[in-house]
PDB file of C-alpha atoms in Angstrom:
ATOM      1  CA  THR A   1      26.561   2.876   2.172  1.00  0.00           C
ATOM      2  CA  PRO A   2      23.070   4.514   2.236  1.00  0.00           C
ATOM      3  CA  GLU A   3      24.158   6.795   0.171  1.00  0.00           C
ATOM      4  CA  GLU A   4      25.290   4.203  -2.507  1.00  0.00           C
ATOM      5  CA  PHE A   5      22.367   2.789  -2.514  1.00  0.00           C
ATOM      6  CA  GLY A   6      20.195   5.411  -2.847  1.00  0.00           C
ATOM      7  CA  CYS A   7      22.245   6.732  -6.072  1.00  0.00           C
ATOM      8  CA  LYS A   8      21.157   3.097  -7.530  1.00  0.00           C
ATOM      9  CA  LEU A   9      18.170   3.460  -6.837  1.00  0.00           C
ATOM     10  CA  GLU A  10      17.691   7.229  -8.001  1.00  0.00           C
ATOM     11  CA  ALA A  11      19.779   5.894 -11.257  1.00  0.00           C
ATOM     12  CA  VAL A  12      16.850   3.821 -12.105  1.00  0.00           C
ATOM     13  CA  GLY A  13      13.936   5.867 -11.613  1.00  0.00           C
ATOM     14  CA  PHE A  14      13.271   6.107  -8.019  1.00  0.00           C
ATOM     15  CA  LYS A  15      13.140   9.207  -6.037  1.00  0.00           C
ATOM     16  CA  TYR A  16      14.350  10.075  -2.346  1.00  0.00           C
ATOM     17  CA  LYS A  17      11.318  10.963  -0.185  1.00  0.00           C
ATOM     18  CA  TYR A  18      12.651  11.032   3.142  1.00  0.00           C
ATOM     19  CA  GLU A  19      15.164   9.998   5.693  1.00  0.00           C
ATOM     20  CA  SER A  20      13.322   8.800   9.839  1.00  0.00           C
ATOM     21  CA  HIS A  21      15.521   6.327  12.130  1.00  0.00           C
ATOM     22  CA  GLY A  22      18.011   5.441   9.657  1.00  0.00           C
ATOM     23  CA  ALA A  23      15.886   4.400   6.967  1.00  0.00           C
ATOM     24  CA  TYR A  24      15.654   6.076   3.696  1.00  0.00           C
ATOM     25  CA  TRP A  25      12.364   5.827   2.374  1.00  0.00           C
ATOM     26  CA  TYR A  26      12.499   6.262  -1.737  1.00  0.00           C
ATOM     27  CA  GLU A  27       8.992   6.590  -4.362  1.00  0.00           C
ATOM     28  CA  GLY A  28       7.690   6.443  -7.796  1.00  0.00           C
ATOM     29  CA  GLY A  29       9.960   3.533  -9.473  1.00  0.00           C
ATOM     30  CA  SER A  30       9.866   0.412 -11.510  1.00  0.00           C
ATOM     31  CA  PHE A  31      10.526  -3.197  -9.225  1.00  0.00           C
ATOM     32  CA  ALA A  32      10.474  -6.212 -11.124  1.00  0.00           C
ATOM     33  CA  GLY A  33       7.485  -4.710 -13.624  1.00  0.00           C
ATOM     34  CA  TYR A  34       6.215  -3.323 -11.039  1.00  0.00           C
ATOM     35  CA  SER A  35       5.737   1.086 -11.846  1.00  0.00           C
ATOM     36  CA  ASP A  36       4.718   3.779  -8.924  1.00  0.00           C
ATOM     37  CA  CYS A  37       6.891   1.436  -6.356  1.00  0.00           C
ATOM     38  CA  GLU A  38       8.585   2.339  -3.031  1.00  0.00           C
ATOM     39  CA  VAL A  39      11.515   1.319  -1.741  1.00  0.00           C
ATOM     40  CA  ILE A  40      13.086   1.630   2.274  1.00  0.00           C
ATOM     41  CA  VAL A  41      16.284   0.774   3.005  1.00  0.00           C
ATOM     42  CA  LYS A  42      16.709   0.180   6.501  1.00  0.00           C
ATOM     43  CA  THR A  43      20.792   1.090   7.613  1.00  0.00           C
ATOM     44  CA  TYR A  44      22.935   1.076  11.161  1.00  0.00           C
ATOM     45  CA  ASP A  45      25.608   3.004  11.377  1.00  0.00           C
ATOM     46  CA  ASN A  46      26.256   3.501   7.444  1.00  0.00           C
ATOM     47  CA  LEU A  47      25.846   0.304   6.050  1.00  0.00           C
ATOM     48  CA  VAL A  48      22.466  -1.137   4.933  1.00  0.00           C
ATOM     49  CA  TYR A  49      21.391  -4.730   6.124  1.00  0.00           C
ATOM     50  CA  GLU A  50      17.860  -4.747   4.589  1.00  0.00           C
ATOM     51  CA  VAL A  51      15.821  -3.266   1.594  1.00  0.00           C
ATOM     52  CA  VAL A  52      11.974  -3.288   1.131  1.00  0.00           C
ATOM     53  CA  ALA A  53      10.677  -3.327  -1.545  1.00  0.00           C
ATOM     54  CA  ILE A  54       6.836  -2.087  -1.826  1.00  0.00           C
ATOM     55  CA  LEU A  55       4.411  -2.703  -4.735  1.00  0.00           C
ATOM     56  CA  PRO A  56       1.619  -0.806  -4.974  1.00  0.00           C
ATOM     57  CA  THR A  57      -1.724  -0.815  -3.524  1.00  0.00           C
ATOM     58  CA  GLN A  58      -4.172  -3.453  -5.046  1.00  0.00           C
ATOM     59  CA  TYR A  59      -7.825  -2.736  -3.946  1.00  0.00           C
ATOM     60  CA  ARG A  60      -9.727  -6.152  -4.368  1.00  0.00           C
ATOM     61  CA  TRP A  61      -7.917  -9.647  -3.223  1.00  0.00           C
ATOM     62  CA  SER A  62      -7.812 -10.958  -6.297  1.00  0.00           C
ATOM     63  CA  HIS A  63      -5.004  -8.501  -7.412  1.00  0.00           C
ATOM     64  CA  LEU A  64      -3.276  -8.825  -4.285  1.00  0.00           C
ATOM     65  CA  TYR A  65      -3.052 -12.560  -4.625  1.00  0.00           C
ATOM     66  CA  ASN A  66      -1.845 -12.491  -8.050  1.00  0.00           C
ATOM     67  CA  ASP A  67       0.851 -10.213  -7.352  1.00  0.00           C
ATOM     68  CA  TYR A  68       2.328 -12.378  -4.781  1.00  0.00           C
ATOM     69  CA  CYS A  69       1.775 -15.273  -6.167  1.00  0.00           C
ATOM     70  CA  ALA A  70       3.697 -13.791  -9.743  1.00  0.00           C
ATOM     71  CA  LEU A  71       6.450 -12.740  -6.893  1.00  0.00           C
ATOM     72  CA  VAL A  72       7.041 -16.125  -5.513  1.00  0.00           C
ATOM     73  CA  SER A  73       6.810 -17.760  -8.321  1.00  0.00           C
ATOM     74  CA  SER A  74       9.945 -15.930  -9.773  1.00  0.00           C
ATOM     75  CA  LEU A  75      11.337 -16.079  -6.221  1.00  0.00           C
ATOM     76  CA  LYS A  76      11.247 -19.748  -6.557  1.00  0.00           C
ATOM     77  CA  LYS A  77      12.673 -20.231  -9.983  1.00  0.00           C
ATOM     78  CA  LYS A  78      15.272 -17.708  -8.644  1.00  0.00           C
ATOM     79  CA  TYR A  79      16.410 -19.341  -5.034  1.00  0.00           C
ATOM     80  CA  GLY A  80      15.156 -22.399  -5.014  1.00  0.00           C
ATOM     81  CA  GLU A  81      12.351 -23.243  -2.685  1.00  0.00           C
ATOM     82  CA  PRO A  82      11.099 -21.920  -0.065  1.00  0.00           C
ATOM     83  CA  LEU A  83      12.468 -22.191   3.507  1.00  0.00           C
ATOM     84  CA  TYR A  84       9.019 -21.821   5.109  1.00  0.00           C
ATOM     85  CA  SER A  85       5.493 -20.694   3.839  1.00  0.00           C
ATOM     86  CA  LYS A  86       2.253 -19.839   5.016  1.00  0.00           C
ATOM     87  CA  GLU A  87      -1.271 -19.392   3.603  1.00  0.00           C
ATOM     88  CA  GLU A  88      -4.223 -18.486   5.015  1.00  0.00           C
ATOM     89  CA  PHE A  89      -6.571 -16.157   7.135  1.00  0.00           C
ATOM     90  CA  VAL A  90      -6.921 -16.766  10.787  1.00  0.00           C
ATOM     91  CA  SER A  91      -9.174 -15.752  13.250  1.00  0.00           C
ATOM     92  CA  THR A  92     -12.049 -14.500  10.846  1.00  0.00           C
ATOM     93  CA  PRO A  93     -15.549 -14.717  11.777  1.00  0.00           C
ATOM     94  CA  SER A  94     -17.779 -17.475  10.875  1.00  0.00           C
ATOM     95  CA  TYR A  95     -19.906 -14.802   9.450  1.00  0.00           C
ATOM     96  CA  ILE A  96     -17.128 -14.020   6.893  1.00  0.00           C
ATOM     97  CA  ASP A  97     -17.068 -15.490   3.195  1.00  0.00           C
ATOM     98  CA  LEU A  98     -13.891 -16.407   1.899  1.00  0.00           C
ATOM     99  CA  ASP A  99     -14.811 -17.229  -1.533  1.00  0.00           C
ATOM    100  CA  ASP A 100     -15.719 -13.567  -1.766  1.00  0.00           C
ATOM    101  CA  ASP A 101     -13.053 -11.390  -3.033  1.00  0.00           C
ATOM    102  CA  ASN A 102     -14.132  -8.366  -0.940  1.00  0.00           C
ATOM    103  CA  HIS A 103     -14.817 -10.395   1.743  1.00  0.00           C
ATOM    104  CA  LYS A 104     -11.025 -11.666   1.521  1.00  0.00           C
ATOM    105  CA  TYR A 105      -9.933  -8.036   0.981  1.00  0.00           C
ATOM    106  CA  HIS A 106     -11.516  -6.826   4.108  1.00  0.00           C
ATOM    107  CA  GLU A 107      -9.980  -9.990   6.426  1.00  0.00           C
ATOM    108  CA  VAL A 108      -6.452  -8.577   4.857  1.00  0.00           C
ATOM    109  CA  LYS A 109      -7.514  -4.757   5.260  1.00  0.00           C
ATOM    110  CA  ASP A 110      -7.788  -6.080   9.216  1.00  0.00           C
ATOM    111  CA  GLY A 111      -4.964  -8.275   9.258  1.00  0.00           C
ATOM    112  CA  HIS A 112      -6.312 -11.661   9.129  1.00  0.00           C
ATOM    113  CA  CYS A 113      -4.401 -12.558   6.419  1.00  0.00           C
ATOM    114  CA  LYS A 114      -1.411 -14.690   7.112  1.00  0.00           C
ATOM    115  CA  TYR A 115       0.491 -15.041   3.753  1.00  0.00           C
ATOM    116  CA  TYR A 116       4.235 -14.964   3.118  1.00  0.00           C
ATOM    117  CA  THR A 117       7.148 -17.039   1.747  1.00  0.00           C
ATOM    118  CA  GLY A 118      11.153 -16.956   2.978  1.00  0.00           C
ATOM    119  CA  PHE A 119      14.077 -18.119   0.917  1.00  0.00           C
ATOM    120  CA  ASN A 120      17.409 -18.008   1.269  1.00  0.00           C
ATOM    121  CA  GLY A 121      19.328 -16.002  -1.302  1.00  0.00           C
ATOM    122  CA  TRP A 122      23.336 -15.939  -2.092  1.00  0.00           C
ATOM    123  CA  THR A 123      24.155 -13.612   1.051  1.00  0.00           C
ATOM    124  CA  GLY A 124      21.114 -13.095   2.485  1.00  0.00           C
ATOM    125  CA  ARG A 125      17.346 -13.347   2.881  1.00  0.00           C
ATOM    126  CA  VAL A 126      14.366 -12.838   1.006  1.00  0.00           C
ATOM    127  CA  HIS A 127      10.872 -12.532   2.186  1.00  0.00           C
ATOM    128  CA  ILE A 128       7.395 -12.109   0.901  1.00  0.00           C
ATOM    129  CA  GLU A 129       4.184 -10.732   2.419  1.00  0.00           C
ATOM    130  CA  ILE A 130       0.283  -9.527   2.033  1.00  0.00           C
ATOM    131  CA  LYS A 131       0.618  -6.414   3.717  1.00  0.00           C
ATOM    132  CA  ALA A 132      -2.255  -5.908   6.177  1.00  0.00           C
ATOM    133  CA  SER A 133      -2.111  -2.180   3.938  1.00  0.00           C
ATOM    134  CA  GLY A 134      -3.147  -3.880   0.710  1.00  0.00           C
ATOM    135  CA  CYS A 135       0.216  -4.230  -0.885  1.00  0.00           C
ATOM    136  CA  VAL A 136       2.503  -6.868  -1.356  1.00  0.00           C
ATOM    137  CA  GLY A 137       6.510  -6.266  -0.134  1.00  0.00           C
ATOM    138  CA  LEU A 138       9.812  -7.629  -0.153  1.00  0.00           C
ATOM    139  CA  HIS A 139      12.172  -7.435   2.021  1.00  0.00           C
ATOM    140  CA  TYR A 140      15.562  -8.085   1.670  1.00  0.00           C
ATOM    141  CA  THR A 141      18.086  -8.938   4.796  1.00  0.00           C
ATOM    142  CA  ASP A 142      22.171  -9.078   4.030  1.00  0.00           C
ATOM    143  CA  THR A 143      22.885 -11.384   6.898  1.00  0.00           C
ATOM    144  CA  TYR A 144      25.977  -9.716   7.604  1.00  0.00           C
ATOM    145  CA  ASN A 145      25.274  -6.151   8.093  1.00  0.00           C
ATOM    146  CA  GLU A 146      21.878  -7.692   9.792  1.00  0.00           C
ATOM    147  CA  TYR A 147      24.898  -9.881  12.038  1.00  0.00           C
ATOM    148  CA  LEU A 148      26.865  -6.317  12.856  1.00  0.00           C
ATOM    149  CA  LYS A 149      24.127  -4.623  13.703  1.00  0.00           C
ATOM    150  CA  GLU A 150      22.926  -7.019  16.029  1.00  0.00           C
ATOM    151  CA  ARG A 151      26.414  -7.226  17.357  1.00  0.00           C
ATOM    152  CA  ALA A 152      26.886  -3.259  18.572  1.00  0.00           C
ATOM    153  CA  VAL A 153      23.447  -3.403  19.736  1.00  0.00           C
ATOM    154  CA  GLU A 154      24.603  -6.220  22.161  1.00  0.00           C
ATOM    155  CA  ASN A 155      27.533  -4.343  22.479  1.00  0.00           C
ATOM    156  CA  ASP A 156      25.230  -0.975  24.169  1.00  0.00           C
ATOM    157  CA  LEU A 157      23.988  -3.468  26.453  1.00  0.00           C
TER     158      LEU A 157
END
């Protein structure tokens, strides 16, 4: 349940922030060796179906990219080769110098950075991405609980 999951987060240093539309937000804890992270616990019908861990915002492309690469490397060790991966800048204007750290960071903020990788976990999926907000996010989805959520929505239709 979200309450049980929240207690486990609080036990390791996260603090409850707020709830909105079945998503419970926690902040201030450590995750995968990074301090001051956020965690979003997504629920439906009192079941957790997805957890999103968000690393602190970076303000340089090189730092953001290093965070992403380090975690992708760790995920490969744990889950094996990824199911999919995309690492490119898209719709970048021709005058942008993608060899420049600042230009790359601005392309992230403009939504032109498509860096993500996905893995099959033991009970679900793991998706890591560089977000336009300038941070790395990891999405852990419990496939069975996600299936239950989707079935409930379909039954409403």
